[in-house]
Amino acid sequence: MSSAPVTVAIHRAVSPDRVPEVTAWVQSGVRLANRWDGFLGSGWIRASEGASDWIMLYRFADAERLDAWEGSQERRRWLATGQGLVEERRVEKRTGIEGWFDPPVRQDEPAGPPLLSAPPRWKQSVAIWLGFFPVNLAFTVLVGWLVPSFAELHVVLRVLVSTLVLTPIMSFWVLPWVTGRLSGWLHAPRR
């Protein structure tokens, strides 16, 4: 089994008039999964206000613990309580960060074009580097200028501070911006 984290993305159709019920159902599933070993988090995104398309995500530390959760009696009971509330259209499992920084792609018709597949890892790496290098360089120069004694700190402490500051910046602003600008290249058909 892989020791890499695994993200599961589920495209579900939800009747707009059942949103409160579905929201409560999803939240109960999140509360249940939160008690499960290896659970790293979850969320859901609607395509737009009043839309029936929801993308639901959850993440586990590794495939083995994901399999344990997905095969658990607790999850089966929870899924049974959602019968008739949602229609499952597509399930996709991924390792790495692919897909996390791309906006959801709306698919209005079940027979429409497939959701965008993940770009090759080498393209993901280039996109991450293009965002990370200038931000890390700017942070290093700025902190060195504002706090000259920062360079004297132990390397572990310096790296801890820089990753605590830069990770949210990268996740919430830089990588979505970079992947948005590179979308055509990232998702270009393979030759």
PDB file of C-alpha atoms in Angstrom:
ATOM      1  CA  MET A   1       0.000   0.000   0.000  1.00  0.00           C
ATOM      2  CA  SER A   2       1.054   3.561  -0.683  1.00  0.00           C
ATOM      3  CA  SER A   3       2.058   5.681   2.297  1.00  0.00           C
ATOM      4  CA  ALA A   4       1.056   8.890   0.473  1.00  0.00           C
ATOM      5  CA  PRO A   5      -2.106  10.740   1.504  1.00  0.00           C
ATOM      6  CA  VAL A   6      -5.145   9.929  -0.633  1.00  0.00           C
ATOM      7  CA  THR A   7      -7.854  12.419  -1.582  1.00  0.00           C
ATOM      8  CA  VAL A   8     -11.276  11.208  -2.641  1.00  0.00           C
ATOM      9  CA  ALA A   9     -13.423  13.540  -4.769  1.00  0.00           C
ATOM     10  CA  ILE A  10     -17.077  12.606  -5.188  1.00  0.00           C
ATOM     11  CA  HIS A  11     -19.345  14.375  -7.669  1.00  0.00           C
ATOM     12  CA  ARG A  12     -22.882  14.152  -6.300  1.00  0.00           C
ATOM     13  CA  ALA A  13     -26.161  15.588  -7.532  1.00  0.00           C
ATOM     14  CA  VAL A  14     -28.274  17.237  -4.844  1.00  0.00           C
ATOM     15  CA  SER A  15     -31.772  18.607  -5.271  1.00  0.00           C
ATOM     16  CA  PRO A  16     -31.631  22.347  -4.440  1.00  0.00           C
ATOM     17  CA  ASP A  17     -34.717  22.005  -2.217  1.00  0.00           C
ATOM     18  CA  ARG A  18     -32.940  19.389  -0.055  1.00  0.00           C
ATOM     19  CA  VAL A  19     -29.796  21.436   0.675  1.00  0.00           C
ATOM     20  CA  PRO A  20     -30.451  21.774   4.435  1.00  0.00           C
ATOM     21  CA  GLU A  21     -30.971  18.002   4.788  1.00  0.00           C
ATOM     22  CA  VAL A  22     -27.915  17.173   2.687  1.00  0.00           C
ATOM     23  CA  THR A  23     -25.783  19.703   4.566  1.00  0.00           C
ATOM     24  CA  ALA A  24     -26.756  18.099   7.889  1.00  0.00           C
ATOM     25  CA  TRP A  25     -26.068  14.641   6.445  1.00  0.00           C
ATOM     26  CA  VAL A  26     -22.627  15.648   5.145  1.00  0.00           C
ATOM     27  CA  GLN A  27     -21.731  17.277   8.473  1.00  0.00           C
ATOM     28  CA  SER A  28     -22.701  14.117  10.353  1.00  0.00           C
ATOM     29  CA  GLY A  29     -20.406  12.132   8.049  1.00  0.00           C
ATOM     30  CA  VAL A  30     -17.553  14.572   8.699  1.00  0.00           C
ATOM     31  CA  ARG A  31     -18.067  14.265  12.465  1.00  0.00           C
ATOM     32  CA  LEU A  32     -17.952  10.485  12.120  1.00  0.00           C
ATOM     33  CA  ALA A  33     -14.821  10.520   9.935  1.00  0.00           C
ATOM     34  CA  ASN A  34     -13.100  12.933  12.341  1.00  0.00           C
ATOM     35  CA  ARG A  35     -12.958  10.110  14.878  1.00  0.00           C
ATOM     36  CA  TRP A  36     -11.347   7.758  12.343  1.00  0.00           C
ATOM     37  CA  ASP A  37      -7.598   7.089  12.400  1.00  0.00           C
ATOM     38  CA  GLY A  38      -5.744   8.787   9.536  1.00  0.00           C
ATOM     39  CA  PHE A  39      -8.530  11.232   8.597  1.00  0.00           C
ATOM     40  CA  LEU A  40      -6.979  14.528   7.405  1.00  0.00           C
ATOM     41  CA  GLY A  41     -10.031  16.597   6.557  1.00  0.00           C
ATOM     42  CA  SER A  42     -12.897  17.141   4.180  1.00  0.00           C
ATOM     43  CA  GLY A  43     -15.081  19.716   2.501  1.00  0.00           C
ATOM     44  CA  TRP A  44     -17.670  20.279  -0.158  1.00  0.00           C
ATOM     45  CA  ILE A  45     -18.184  22.823  -2.887  1.00  0.00           C
ATOM     46  CA  ARG A  46     -21.321  23.637  -4.845  1.00  0.00           C
ATOM     47  CA  ALA A  47     -20.860  24.640  -8.490  1.00  0.00           C
ATOM     48  CA  SER A  48     -22.967  27.773  -7.899  1.00  0.00           C
ATOM     49  CA  GLU A  49     -25.861  29.006  -5.791  1.00  0.00           C
ATOM     50  CA  GLY A  50     -28.865  26.784  -6.410  1.00  0.00           C
ATOM     51  CA  ALA A  51     -26.809  24.280  -8.432  1.00  0.00           C
ATOM     52  CA  SER A  52     -27.393  20.577  -8.032  1.00  0.00           C
ATOM     53  CA  ASP A  53     -23.727  19.643  -8.575  1.00  0.00           C
ATOM     54  CA  TRP A  54     -21.647  19.226  -5.414  1.00  0.00           C
ATOM     55  CA  ILE A  55     -18.023  18.142  -5.235  1.00  0.00           C
ATOM     56  CA  MET A  56     -17.335  16.462  -1.906  1.00  0.00           C
ATOM     57  CA  LEU A  57     -13.748  15.846  -0.808  1.00  0.00           C
ATOM     58  CA  TYR A  58     -12.141  13.893   1.980  1.00  0.00           C
ATOM     59  CA  ARG A  59      -8.539  12.945   2.635  1.00  0.00           C
ATOM     60  CA  PHE A  60      -6.777  10.178   4.553  1.00  0.00           C
ATOM     61  CA  ALA A  61      -3.130   9.832   5.542  1.00  0.00           C
ATOM     62  CA  ASP A  62      -2.684   6.666   3.455  1.00  0.00           C
ATOM     63  CA  ALA A  63      -4.552   4.161   1.305  1.00  0.00           C
ATOM     64  CA  GLU A  64      -4.673   1.521   4.042  1.00  0.00           C
ATOM     65  CA  ARG A  65      -6.542   3.748   6.501  1.00  0.00           C
ATOM     66  CA  LEU A  66      -8.768   5.077   3.712  1.00  0.00           C
ATOM     67  CA  ASP A  67      -9.716   1.492   2.848  1.00  0.00           C
ATOM     68  CA  ALA A  68     -10.457   0.795   6.524  1.00  0.00           C
ATOM     69  CA  TRP A  69     -12.773   3.839   6.664  1.00  0.00           C
ATOM     70  CA  GLU A  70     -14.493   3.036   3.376  1.00  0.00           C
ATOM     71  CA  GLY A  71     -15.092  -0.557   4.440  1.00  0.00           C
ATOM     72  CA  SER A  72     -16.280   0.315   7.945  1.00  0.00           C
ATOM     73  CA  GLN A  73     -19.711  -0.509   9.274  1.00  0.00           C
ATOM     74  CA  GLU A  74     -20.011   3.059  10.611  1.00  0.00           C
ATOM     75  CA  ARG A  75     -19.570   4.563   7.134  1.00  0.00           C
ATOM     76  CA  ARG A  76     -22.008   2.078   5.581  1.00  0.00           C
ATOM     77  CA  ARG A  77     -24.644   3.033   8.179  1.00  0.00           C
ATOM     78  CA  TRP A  78     -24.008   6.737   7.523  1.00  0.00           C
ATOM     79  CA  LEU A  79     -24.264   6.271   3.725  1.00  0.00           C
ATOM     80  CA  ALA A  80     -27.547   4.405   4.230  1.00  0.00           C
ATOM     81  CA  THR A  81     -29.008   7.448   6.009  1.00  0.00           C
ATOM     82  CA  GLY A  82     -28.288   9.479   2.854  1.00  0.00           C
ATOM     83  CA  GLN A  83     -30.205   7.153   0.533  1.00  0.00           C
ATOM     84  CA  GLY A  84     -32.475   9.297  -1.618  1.00  0.00           C
ATOM     85  CA  LEU A  85     -30.798  12.559  -0.589  1.00  0.00           C
ATOM     86  CA  VAL A  86     -27.952  12.504  -3.124  1.00  0.00           C
ATOM     87  CA  GLU A  87     -27.112  10.838  -6.420  1.00  0.00           C
ATOM     88  CA  GLU A  88     -23.494   9.771  -6.751  1.00  0.00           C
ATOM     89  CA  ARG A  89     -22.173  10.499 -10.242  1.00  0.00           C
ATOM     90  CA  ARG A  90     -18.410  10.074 -10.081  1.00  0.00           C
ATOM     91  CA  VAL A  91     -15.739   9.068  -7.571  1.00  0.00           C
ATOM     92  CA  GLU A  92     -12.057   9.796  -8.092  1.00  0.00           C
ATOM     93  CA  LYS A  93      -9.121   8.952  -5.818  1.00  0.00           C
ATOM     94  CA  ARG A  94      -5.862  10.861  -6.073  1.00  0.00           C
ATOM     95  CA  THR A  95      -2.563  11.060  -4.277  1.00  0.00           C
ATOM     96  CA  GLY A  96      -0.515  14.255  -4.139  1.00  0.00           C
ATOM     97  CA  ILE A  97      -1.941  17.749  -4.519  1.00  0.00           C
ATOM     98  CA  GLU A  98      -3.415  17.505  -7.994  1.00  0.00           C
ATOM     99  CA  GLY A  99      -6.866  18.939  -8.125  1.00  0.00           C
ATOM    100  CA  TRP A 100      -6.691  20.740  -4.776  1.00  0.00           C
ATOM    101  CA  PHE A 101      -5.920  24.131  -6.293  1.00  0.00           C
ATOM    102  CA  ASP A 102      -8.104  23.940  -9.370  1.00  0.00           C
ATOM    103  CA  PRO A 103     -11.636  25.308  -9.224  1.00  0.00           C
ATOM    104  CA  PRO A 104     -14.293  22.619  -9.684  1.00  0.00           C
ATOM    105  CA  VAL A 105     -15.309  22.055 -13.281  1.00  0.00           C
ATOM    106  CA  ARG A 106     -19.069  22.139 -13.695  1.00  0.00           C
ATOM    107  CA  GLN A 107     -20.692  19.310 -15.568  1.00  0.00           C
ATOM    108  CA  ASP A 108     -24.337  20.234 -16.117  1.00  0.00           C
ATOM    109  CA  GLU A 109     -25.276  17.034 -17.856  1.00  0.00           C
ATOM    110  CA  PRO A 110     -24.266  13.556 -16.678  1.00  0.00           C
ATOM    111  CA  ALA A 111     -23.486  12.638 -20.302  1.00  0.00           C
ATOM    112  CA  GLY A 112     -21.383  15.773 -20.816  1.00  0.00           C
ATOM    113  CA  PRO A 113     -17.612  15.955 -21.095  1.00  0.00           C
ATOM    114  CA  PRO A 114     -15.642  14.325 -18.285  1.00  0.00           C
ATOM    115  CA  LEU A 115     -14.167  16.375 -15.477  1.00  0.00           C
ATOM    116  CA  LEU A 116     -10.619  17.523 -16.157  1.00  0.00           C
ATOM    117  CA  SER A 117      -8.075  14.858 -15.360  1.00  0.00           C
ATOM    118  CA  ALA A 118      -5.064  15.646 -13.224  1.00  0.00           C
ATOM    119  CA  PRO A 119      -2.086  17.081 -15.099  1.00  0.00           C
ATOM    120  CA  PRO A 120       1.132  15.044 -15.197  1.00  0.00           C
ATOM    121  CA  ARG A 121       3.168  15.298 -12.009  1.00  0.00           C
ATOM    122  CA  TRP A 122       6.075  16.986 -13.776  1.00  0.00           C
ATOM    123  CA  LYS A 123       3.736  19.819 -14.839  1.00  0.00           C
ATOM    124  CA  GLN A 124       2.384  20.048 -11.288  1.00  0.00           C
ATOM    125  CA  SER A 125       5.962  20.312 -10.040  1.00  0.00           C
ATOM    126  CA  VAL A 126       6.765  23.112 -12.490  1.00  0.00           C
ATOM    127  CA  ALA A 127       3.611  25.019 -11.468  1.00  0.00           C
ATOM    128  CA  ILE A 128       4.430  24.662  -7.773  1.00  0.00           C
ATOM    129  CA  TRP A 129       8.024  25.769  -8.335  1.00  0.00           C
ATOM    130  CA  LEU A 130       6.905  28.789 -10.394  1.00  0.00           C
ATOM    131  CA  GLY A 131       4.802  29.907  -7.444  1.00  0.00           C
ATOM    132  CA  PHE A 132       7.061  28.851  -4.608  1.00  0.00           C
ATOM    133  CA  PHE A 133      10.410  30.209  -5.814  1.00  0.00           C
ATOM    134  CA  PRO A 134       9.476  33.917  -6.058  1.00  0.00           C
ATOM    135  CA  VAL A 135       7.402  33.830  -2.851  1.00  0.00           C
ATOM    136  CA  ASN A 136      10.159  32.064  -0.906  1.00  0.00           C
ATOM    137  CA  LEU A 137      12.795  34.424  -2.322  1.00  0.00           C
ATOM    138  CA  ALA A 138      10.725  37.507  -1.418  1.00  0.00           C
ATOM    139  CA  PHE A 139      10.076  36.148   2.086  1.00  0.00           C
ATOM    140  CA  THR A 140      13.761  35.369   2.646  1.00  0.00           C
ATOM    141  CA  VAL A 141      14.910  38.802   1.466  1.00  0.00           C
ATOM    142  CA  LEU A 142      12.180  40.650   3.376  1.00  0.00           C
ATOM    143  CA  VAL A 143      12.731  38.807   6.668  1.00  0.00           C
ATOM    144  CA  GLY A 144      16.507  39.158   6.315  1.00  0.00           C
ATOM    145  CA  TRP A 145      16.074  42.896   5.859  1.00  0.00           C
ATOM    146  CA  LEU A 146      13.448  43.392   8.605  1.00  0.00           C
ATOM    147  CA  VAL A 147      14.934  40.948  11.155  1.00  0.00           C
ATOM    148  CA  PRO A 148      18.704  40.620  10.558  1.00  0.00           C
ATOM    149  CA  SER A 149      19.053  38.247  13.538  1.00  0.00           C
ATOM    150  CA  PHE A 150      16.708  35.752  11.827  1.00  0.00           C
ATOM    151  CA  ALA A 151      19.730  34.272   9.999  1.00  0.00           C
ATOM    152  CA  GLU A 152      21.294  33.420  13.370  1.00  0.00           C
ATOM    153  CA  LEU A 153      18.388  31.183  14.413  1.00  0.00           C
ATOM    154  CA  HIS A 154      18.811  27.417  14.221  1.00  0.00           C
ATOM    155  CA  VAL A 155      17.960  26.144  10.733  1.00  0.00           C
ATOM    156  CA  VAL A 156      15.038  24.050  12.006  1.00  0.00           C
ATOM    157  CA  LEU A 157      13.449  27.111  13.606  1.00  0.00           C
ATOM    158  CA  ARG A 158      13.980  29.218  10.458  1.00  0.00           C
ATOM    159  CA  VAL A 159      12.394  26.541   8.276  1.00  0.00           C
ATOM    160  CA  LEU A 160       9.535  26.124  10.751  1.00  0.00           C
ATOM    161  CA  VAL A 161       8.756  29.853  10.689  1.00  0.00           C
ATOM    162  CA  SER A 162       9.039  30.129   6.904  1.00  0.00           C
ATOM    163  CA  THR A 163       6.796  27.109   6.243  1.00  0.00           C
ATOM    164  CA  LEU A 164       4.209  28.284   8.790  1.00  0.00           C
ATOM    165  CA  VAL A 165       4.031  31.656   7.018  1.00  0.00           C
ATOM    166  CA  LEU A 166       4.370  30.491   3.405  1.00  0.00           C
ATOM    167  CA  THR A 167       2.134  27.396   3.348  1.00  0.00           C
ATOM    168  CA  PRO A 168      -1.157  29.301   3.742  1.00  0.00           C
ATOM    169  CA  ILE A 169       0.021  31.970   1.302  1.00  0.00           C
ATOM    170  CA  MET A 170       0.841  29.276  -1.250  1.00  0.00           C
ATOM    171  CA  SER A 171      -2.341  27.266  -0.649  1.00  0.00           C
ATOM    172  CA  PHE A 172      -4.879  30.082  -0.619  1.00  0.00           C
ATOM    173  CA  TRP A 173      -3.434  32.637  -3.039  1.00  0.00           C
ATOM    174  CA  VAL A 174      -0.317  31.747  -5.007  1.00  0.00           C
ATOM    175  CA  LEU A 175      -1.042  28.210  -6.241  1.00  0.00           C
ATOM    176  CA  PRO A 176      -4.654  28.933  -7.252  1.00  0.00           C
ATOM    177  CA  TRP A 177      -3.394  31.989  -9.144  1.00  0.00           C
ATOM    178  CA  VAL A 178      -0.525  30.091 -10.829  1.00  0.00           C
ATOM    179  CA  THR A 179      -2.653  27.074 -11.782  1.00  0.00           C
ATOM    180  CA  GLY A 180      -5.341  29.404 -13.127  1.00  0.00           C
ATOM    181  CA  ARG A 181      -2.801  31.132 -15.390  1.00  0.00           C
ATOM    182  CA  LEU A 182      -1.292  27.798 -16.494  1.00  0.00           C
ATOM    183  CA  SER A 183      -4.575  25.905 -16.876  1.00  0.00           C
ATOM    184  CA  GLY A 184      -4.305  25.588 -20.669  1.00  0.00           C
ATOM    185  CA  TRP A 185      -0.792  24.181 -20.414  1.00  0.00           C
ATOM    186  CA  LEU A 186      -1.485  21.999 -17.371  1.00  0.00           C
ATOM    187  CA  HIS A 187      -4.482  20.339 -19.026  1.00  0.00           C
ATOM    188  CA  ALA A 188      -3.246  20.308 -22.629  1.00  0.00           C
ATOM    189  CA  PRO A 189      -3.814  16.926 -24.301  1.00  0.00           C
ATOM    190  CA  ARG A 190      -0.827  14.618 -24.181  1.00  0.00           C
ATOM    191  CA  ARG A 191       0.951  14.017 -27.447  1.00  0.00           C
TER     192      ARG A 191
END
